[in-house]
Coordinates of C-alpha atoms in Angstrom, one line a residue:
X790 CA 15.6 -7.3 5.1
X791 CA 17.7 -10.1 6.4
X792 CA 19.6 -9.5 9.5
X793 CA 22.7 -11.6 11.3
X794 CA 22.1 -13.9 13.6
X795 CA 25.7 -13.4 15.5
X796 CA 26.7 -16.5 12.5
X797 CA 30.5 -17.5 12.9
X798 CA 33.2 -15.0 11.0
X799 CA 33.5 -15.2 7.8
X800 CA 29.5 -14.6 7.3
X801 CA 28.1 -11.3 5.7
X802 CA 25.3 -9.8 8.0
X803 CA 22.6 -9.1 5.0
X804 CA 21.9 -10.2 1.5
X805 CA 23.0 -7.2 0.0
X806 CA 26.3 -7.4 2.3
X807 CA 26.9 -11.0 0.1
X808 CA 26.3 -9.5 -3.4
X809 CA 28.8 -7.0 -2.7
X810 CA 32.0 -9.3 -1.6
X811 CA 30.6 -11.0 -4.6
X812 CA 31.2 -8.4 -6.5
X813 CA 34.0 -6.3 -5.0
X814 CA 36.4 -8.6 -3.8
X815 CA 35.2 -12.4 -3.6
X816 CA 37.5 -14.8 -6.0
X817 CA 36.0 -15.9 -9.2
X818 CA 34.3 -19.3 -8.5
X819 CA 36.2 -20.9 -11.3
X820 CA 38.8 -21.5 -8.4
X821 CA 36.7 -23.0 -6.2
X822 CA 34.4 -25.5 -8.4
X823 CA 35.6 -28.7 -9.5
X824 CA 36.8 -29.1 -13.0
X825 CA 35.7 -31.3 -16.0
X826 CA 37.1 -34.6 -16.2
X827 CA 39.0 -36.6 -13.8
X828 CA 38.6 -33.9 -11.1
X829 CA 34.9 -34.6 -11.1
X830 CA 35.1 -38.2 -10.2
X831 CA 36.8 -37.3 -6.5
X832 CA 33.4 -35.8 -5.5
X833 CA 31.9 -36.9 -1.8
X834 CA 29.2 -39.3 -1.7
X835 CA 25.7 -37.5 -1.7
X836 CA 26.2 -35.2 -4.8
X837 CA 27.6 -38.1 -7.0
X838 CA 30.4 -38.6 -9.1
X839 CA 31.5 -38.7 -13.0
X840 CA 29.0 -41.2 -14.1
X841 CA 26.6 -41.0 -11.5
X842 CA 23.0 -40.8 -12.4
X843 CA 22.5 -38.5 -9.1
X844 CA 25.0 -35.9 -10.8
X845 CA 23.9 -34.9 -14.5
X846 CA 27.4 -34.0 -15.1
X847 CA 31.0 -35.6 -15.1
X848 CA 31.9 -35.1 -18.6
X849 CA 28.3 -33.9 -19.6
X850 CA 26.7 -31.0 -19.1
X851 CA 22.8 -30.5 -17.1
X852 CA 20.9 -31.6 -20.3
X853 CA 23.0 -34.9 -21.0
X854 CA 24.9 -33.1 -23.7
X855 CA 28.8 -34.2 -24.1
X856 CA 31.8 -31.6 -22.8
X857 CA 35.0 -31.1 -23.9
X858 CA 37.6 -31.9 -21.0
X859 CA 38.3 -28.5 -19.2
X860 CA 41.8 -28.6 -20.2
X861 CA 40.9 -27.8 -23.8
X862 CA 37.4 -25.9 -23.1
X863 CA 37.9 -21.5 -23.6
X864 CA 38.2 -19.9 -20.5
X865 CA 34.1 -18.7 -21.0
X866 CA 32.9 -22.1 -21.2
X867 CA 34.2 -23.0 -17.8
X868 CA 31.4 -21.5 -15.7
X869 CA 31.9 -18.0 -14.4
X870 CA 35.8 -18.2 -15.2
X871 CA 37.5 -14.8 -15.2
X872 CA 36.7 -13.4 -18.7
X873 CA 32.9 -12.9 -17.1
X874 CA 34.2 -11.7 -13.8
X875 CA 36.4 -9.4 -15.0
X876 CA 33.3 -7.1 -16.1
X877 CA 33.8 -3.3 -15.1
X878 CA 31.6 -3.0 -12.2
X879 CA 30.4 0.6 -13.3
X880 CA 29.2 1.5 -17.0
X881 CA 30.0 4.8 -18.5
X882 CA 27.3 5.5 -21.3
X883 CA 27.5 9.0 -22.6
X884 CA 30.0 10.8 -19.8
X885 CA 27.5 8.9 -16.9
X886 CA 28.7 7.0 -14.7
X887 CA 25.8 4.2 -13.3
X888 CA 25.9 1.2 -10.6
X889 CA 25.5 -2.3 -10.5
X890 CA 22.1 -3.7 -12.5
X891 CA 21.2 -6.5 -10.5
X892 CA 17.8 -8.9 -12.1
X893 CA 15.7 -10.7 -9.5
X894 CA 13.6 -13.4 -10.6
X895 CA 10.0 -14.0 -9.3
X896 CA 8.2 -15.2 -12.0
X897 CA 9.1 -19.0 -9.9
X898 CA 6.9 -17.6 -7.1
X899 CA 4.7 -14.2 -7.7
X900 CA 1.6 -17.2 -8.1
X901 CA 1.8 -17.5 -4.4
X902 CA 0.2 -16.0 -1.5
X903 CA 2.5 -13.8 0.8
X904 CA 1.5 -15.8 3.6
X905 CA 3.7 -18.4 2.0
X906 CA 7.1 -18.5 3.5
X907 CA 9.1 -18.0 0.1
X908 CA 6.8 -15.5 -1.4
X909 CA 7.0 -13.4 1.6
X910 CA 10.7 -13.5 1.4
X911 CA 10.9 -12.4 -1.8
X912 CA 8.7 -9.3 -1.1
X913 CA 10.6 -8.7 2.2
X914 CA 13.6 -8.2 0.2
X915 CA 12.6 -6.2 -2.4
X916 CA 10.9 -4.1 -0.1
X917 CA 14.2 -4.0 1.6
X918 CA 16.2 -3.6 -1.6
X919 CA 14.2 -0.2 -2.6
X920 CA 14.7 1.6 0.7
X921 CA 18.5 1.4 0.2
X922 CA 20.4 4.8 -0.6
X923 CA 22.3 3.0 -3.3
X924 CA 22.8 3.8 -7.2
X925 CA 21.8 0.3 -8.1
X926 CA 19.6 -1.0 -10.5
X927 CA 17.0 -3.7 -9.9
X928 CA 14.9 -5.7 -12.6
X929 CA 12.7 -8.1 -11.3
X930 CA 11.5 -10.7 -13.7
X931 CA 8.4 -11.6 -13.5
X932 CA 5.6 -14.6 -14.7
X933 CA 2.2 -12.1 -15.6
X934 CA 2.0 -9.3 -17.6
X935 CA 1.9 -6.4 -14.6
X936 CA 3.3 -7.0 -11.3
X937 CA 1.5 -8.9 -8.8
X938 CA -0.1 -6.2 -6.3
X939 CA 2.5 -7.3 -3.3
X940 CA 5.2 -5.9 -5.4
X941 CA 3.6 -3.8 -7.8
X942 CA 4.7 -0.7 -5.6
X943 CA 8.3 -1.3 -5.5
X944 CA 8.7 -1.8 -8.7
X945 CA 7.2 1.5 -10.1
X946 CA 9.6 3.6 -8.7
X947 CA 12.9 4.8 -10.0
X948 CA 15.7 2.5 -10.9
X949 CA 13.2 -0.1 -10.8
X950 CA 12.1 -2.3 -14.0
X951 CA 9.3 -5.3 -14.5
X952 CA 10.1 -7.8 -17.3
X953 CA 7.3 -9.9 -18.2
X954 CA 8.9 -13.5 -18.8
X955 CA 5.6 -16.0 -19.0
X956 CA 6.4 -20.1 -18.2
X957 CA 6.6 -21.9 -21.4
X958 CA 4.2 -24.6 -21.0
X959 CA 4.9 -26.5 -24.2
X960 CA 7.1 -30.1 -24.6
X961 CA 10.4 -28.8 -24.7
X962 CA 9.6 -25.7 -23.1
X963 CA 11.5 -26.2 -19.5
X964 CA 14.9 -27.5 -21.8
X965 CA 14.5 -24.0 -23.8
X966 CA 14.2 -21.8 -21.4
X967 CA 17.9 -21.9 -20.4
X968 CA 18.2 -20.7 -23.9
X969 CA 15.8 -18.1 -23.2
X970 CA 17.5 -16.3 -20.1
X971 CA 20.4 -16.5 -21.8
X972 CA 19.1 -14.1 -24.5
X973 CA 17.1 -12.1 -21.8
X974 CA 19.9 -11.4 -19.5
X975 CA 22.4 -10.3 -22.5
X976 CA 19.9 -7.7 -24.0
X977 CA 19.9 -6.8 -19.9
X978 CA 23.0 -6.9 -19.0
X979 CA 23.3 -7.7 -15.2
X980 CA 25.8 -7.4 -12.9
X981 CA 23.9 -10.3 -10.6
X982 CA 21.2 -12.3 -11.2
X983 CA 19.5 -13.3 -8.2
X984 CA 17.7 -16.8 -8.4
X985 CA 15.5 -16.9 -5.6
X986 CA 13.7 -20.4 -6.4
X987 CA 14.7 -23.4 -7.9
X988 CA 15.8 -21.9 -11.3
X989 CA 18.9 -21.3 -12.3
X990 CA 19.9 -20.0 -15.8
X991 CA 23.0 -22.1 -17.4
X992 CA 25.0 -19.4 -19.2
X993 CA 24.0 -16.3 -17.3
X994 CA 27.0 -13.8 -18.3
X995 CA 27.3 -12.4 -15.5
X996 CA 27.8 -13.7 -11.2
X997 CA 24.5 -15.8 -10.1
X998 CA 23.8 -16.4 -6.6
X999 CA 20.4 -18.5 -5.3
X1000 CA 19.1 -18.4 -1.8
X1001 CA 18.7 -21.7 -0.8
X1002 CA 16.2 -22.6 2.3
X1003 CA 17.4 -26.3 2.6
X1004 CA 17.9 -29.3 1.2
X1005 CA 16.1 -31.4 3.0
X1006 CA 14.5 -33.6 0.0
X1007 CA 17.3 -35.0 0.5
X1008 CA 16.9 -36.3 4.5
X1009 CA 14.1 -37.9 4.1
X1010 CA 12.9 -41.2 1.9
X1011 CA 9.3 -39.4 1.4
X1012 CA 10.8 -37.3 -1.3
X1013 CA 13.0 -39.9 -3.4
X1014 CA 11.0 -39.8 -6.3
X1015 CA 11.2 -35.7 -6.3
X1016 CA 15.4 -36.1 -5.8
X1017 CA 15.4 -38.3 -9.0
X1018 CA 13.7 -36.2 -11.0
X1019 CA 15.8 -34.6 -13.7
X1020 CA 15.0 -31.0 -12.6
X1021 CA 15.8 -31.3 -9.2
X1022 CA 19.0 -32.8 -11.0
X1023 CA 19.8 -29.8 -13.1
X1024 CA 19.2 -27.6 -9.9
X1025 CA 22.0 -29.2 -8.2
X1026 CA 24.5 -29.2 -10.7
X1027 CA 23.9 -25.7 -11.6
X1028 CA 24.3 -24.8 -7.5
X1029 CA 27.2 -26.9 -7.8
X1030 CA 28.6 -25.7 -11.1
X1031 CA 27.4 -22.3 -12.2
X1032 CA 26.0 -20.4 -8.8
X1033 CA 28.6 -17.9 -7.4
X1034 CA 27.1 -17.3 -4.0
X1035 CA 24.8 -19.8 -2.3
X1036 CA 23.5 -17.3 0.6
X1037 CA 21.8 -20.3 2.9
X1038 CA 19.5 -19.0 5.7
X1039 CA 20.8 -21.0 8.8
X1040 CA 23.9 -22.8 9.4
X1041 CA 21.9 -26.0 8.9
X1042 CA 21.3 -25.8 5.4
X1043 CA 25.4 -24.4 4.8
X1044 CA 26.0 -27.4 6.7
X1045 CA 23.7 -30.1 4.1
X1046 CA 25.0 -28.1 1.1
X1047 CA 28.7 -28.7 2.3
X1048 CA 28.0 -32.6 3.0
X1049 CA 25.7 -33.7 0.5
X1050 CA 26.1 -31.5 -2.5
X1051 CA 30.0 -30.8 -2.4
X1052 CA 29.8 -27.3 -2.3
X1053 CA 33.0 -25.2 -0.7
X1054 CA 32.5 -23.0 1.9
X1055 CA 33.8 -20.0 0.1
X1056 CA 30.8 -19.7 -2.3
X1057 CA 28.2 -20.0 0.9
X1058 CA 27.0 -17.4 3.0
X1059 CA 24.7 -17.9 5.8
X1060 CA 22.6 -15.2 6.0
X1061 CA 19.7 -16.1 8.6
X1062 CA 16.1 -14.6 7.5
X1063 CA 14.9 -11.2 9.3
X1064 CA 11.7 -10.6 9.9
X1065 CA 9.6 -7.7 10.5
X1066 CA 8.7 -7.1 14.0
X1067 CA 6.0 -3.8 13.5
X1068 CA 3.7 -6.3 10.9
X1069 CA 3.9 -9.0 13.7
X1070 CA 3.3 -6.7 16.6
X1071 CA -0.1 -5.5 14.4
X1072 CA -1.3 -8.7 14.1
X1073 CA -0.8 -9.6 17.6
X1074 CA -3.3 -6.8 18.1
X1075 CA -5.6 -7.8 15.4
X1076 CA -9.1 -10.1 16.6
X1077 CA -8.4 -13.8 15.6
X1078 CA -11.4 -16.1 16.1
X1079 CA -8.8 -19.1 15.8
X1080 CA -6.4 -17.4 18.5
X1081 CA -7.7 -15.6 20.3
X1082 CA -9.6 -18.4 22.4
X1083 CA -6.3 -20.2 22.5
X1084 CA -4.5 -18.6 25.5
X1085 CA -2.9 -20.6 28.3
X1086 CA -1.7 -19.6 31.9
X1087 CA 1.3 -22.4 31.4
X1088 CA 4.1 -22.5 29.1
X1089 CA 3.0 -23.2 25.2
X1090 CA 4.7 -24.1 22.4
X1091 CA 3.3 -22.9 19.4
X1092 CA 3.5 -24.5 15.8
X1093 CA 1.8 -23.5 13.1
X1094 CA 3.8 -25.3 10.1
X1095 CA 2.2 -27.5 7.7
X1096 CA 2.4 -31.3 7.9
X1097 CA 5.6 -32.4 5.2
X1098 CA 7.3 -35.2 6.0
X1099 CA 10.3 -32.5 6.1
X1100 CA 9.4 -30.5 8.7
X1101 CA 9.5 -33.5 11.2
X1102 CA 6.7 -33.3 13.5
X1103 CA 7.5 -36.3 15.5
X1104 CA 11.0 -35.1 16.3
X1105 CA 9.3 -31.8 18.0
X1106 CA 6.5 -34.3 19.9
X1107 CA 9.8 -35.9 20.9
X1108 CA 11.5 -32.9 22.0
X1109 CA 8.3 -31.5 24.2
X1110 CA 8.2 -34.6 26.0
X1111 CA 11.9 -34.1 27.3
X1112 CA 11.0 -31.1 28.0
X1113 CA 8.5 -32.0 30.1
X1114 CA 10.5 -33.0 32.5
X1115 CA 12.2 -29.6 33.4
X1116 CA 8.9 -27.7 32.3
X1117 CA 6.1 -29.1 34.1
X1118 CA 2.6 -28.0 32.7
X1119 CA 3.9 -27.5 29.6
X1120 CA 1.8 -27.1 26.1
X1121 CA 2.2 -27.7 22.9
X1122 CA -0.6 -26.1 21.0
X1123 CA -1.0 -27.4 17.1
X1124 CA -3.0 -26.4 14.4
X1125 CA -5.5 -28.6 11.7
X1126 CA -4.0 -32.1 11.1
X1127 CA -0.8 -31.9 13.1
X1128 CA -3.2 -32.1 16.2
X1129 CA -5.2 -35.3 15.3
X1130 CA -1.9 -37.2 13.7
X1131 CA 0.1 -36.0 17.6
X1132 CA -2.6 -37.5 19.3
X1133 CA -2.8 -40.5 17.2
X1134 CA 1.1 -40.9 17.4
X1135 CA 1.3 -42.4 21.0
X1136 CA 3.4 -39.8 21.8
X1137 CA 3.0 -40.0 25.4
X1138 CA 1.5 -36.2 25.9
X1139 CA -1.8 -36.8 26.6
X1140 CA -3.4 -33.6 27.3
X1141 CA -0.4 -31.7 26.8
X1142 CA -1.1 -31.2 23.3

């Protein structure tokens, strides 16, 4: 479902690509991560170093709660360290040989709509996933007790499996469920887990990897109080400490997680978003009352995103008026409050927008 974007070399062209040099090849990422102790401290600005309040970790773990110095920690308390990597990659049970087992998590998102932009990923890949000619397994985890109806399909057919796993709502509830995944993914026994939201389980026993869309919280002031939270905290350290695989979806955001969270470059993959041309081609066809009336005979920019401070309307306002100057007559047509706050910006478009 995701498709290269001609990304430079070394960049896997899909999702599935990156789970499999994960698993058949890539290093273990206990080469790669930055050890306990003094080797924590020599961090870049941006993710924060032993100490830090930003971090969560030095010589603690996520939750505040003291570690031993790496030196003296067992090889399997060291994040995914060899003894977890060095898993067969096939099971024999009972003179059959199976494939990988691979648990996607959507109980983070399957309260959506699909015509959210992370929802709608996560169906576009599972519906991607199950028209592979592959012997893998695929459990998607799940927040209600039967699947959502945009995924409901896929996952009734072979190979797949639903696990029900409902938020715990409770005080205490959001430290404990580290505990719980833990528990969940040993009865399951994954090859990958796939975190596809802000969640990342703590002592997964197997390779994790997280798509990450940006980090943009990060860019702007608007969002300080959200960057200081502690689980936005525990987010980054775990991307930073536990993830194997950080499969960004444009350069940009490899770039950010490079710079500002200290990640290395060989646990990211930039694997740029596909989309599906048919479904847009239909409704291009379909009656709009909103769009239909909305056709121009010049040039038009269209933007249809909503209005957070992160997706930085007045640097595209900025952009069209430069624009301008080597596209005379052109539009930029916006949508609910983006139009009235363009035309109250001063912007300089007039008309144009």
């Amino acid at each position: 479902p995701q498709v290269s974007q001609g990304a430079p070399s070394p960049v896997p062209g899909s999702a599935g690509e990156a789970l499999g040099g994960l698993l058949a090849g890539a290093p273990p990422l206990a080469s790669g991560r930055p050890a306990g102790g003094a080797a924590a401290g020599t961090r870049r600005a941006g993710g924060g170093g032993t100490g830090e309040r930003g971090d969560l970790c030095g010589d603690r773990g996520p939750l505040g709660i003291a570690r031993a110095p790496a030196a003296v920690r067992p090889a399997a308390a060291r994040g995914p360290g060899a003894r977890r990597h060095a898993r067969r990659r096939t099971r024999t049970i009972r003179g059959v040989t199976r494939g990988l087992r691979i648990v996607l998590d959507a109980s983070h998102l399957d309260h959506l709509s699909v015509a959210q932009g992370q929802f709608r990923y996560l169906v576009d890949l599972l519906r991607g996933l199950s028209e592979l000619d592959t012997n893998t397994e695929f459990v998607v985890l799940g927040s209600v007790e039967d699947p959502v109806a945009d995924i409901a399909p896929l996952v009734h057919q072979p190979r797949w499996r639903y696990r029900c796993v409902r938020p715990w709502r409770f005080r205490g509830g959001a430290v404990l469920a580290y505990a719980r995944y833990a528990a969940l993914l040993r009865r399951e026994r994954p090859d990958v887990f796939h975190a596809v939201h802000t969640f990342v389980p703590l002592a997964a026993p197997c390779p994790v990897c997280v798509t990450l869309f940006d980090v943009m919280y990060e860019r702007f002031p608007e969002y300080q109080v959200a960057v200081r939270s502690r689980p936005y905290r525990v987010y980054r350290w775990a991307v930073r400490r536990v993830v194997d695989r950080a499969l960004c979806i444009s350069a940009s955001t490899a770039q950010d997680l490079a710079a500002l969270w200290s990640v290395p470059a060989s646990r990211i993959a930039v694997v740029p978003l596909g989309t599906d041309v048919e479904r847009w081609r239909r409704l291009a066809q379909a009656r709009s009352d909103t769009i239909d009336g909305l056709t121009h005979t010049e040039p038009t920019v269209a933007s249809v995103y909503n209005l957070e401070p992160r997706k930085n309307l007045g640097a595209l306002l900025r952009a069209v008026r430069l624009l301008r100057h080597d596209v005379p007559g052109l539009r930029l047509l916006l949508f609910g409050r983006a139009a009235a706050l363009a035309g109250d910006s001063g912007c300089g478009l007039g008309d144009g927008v």
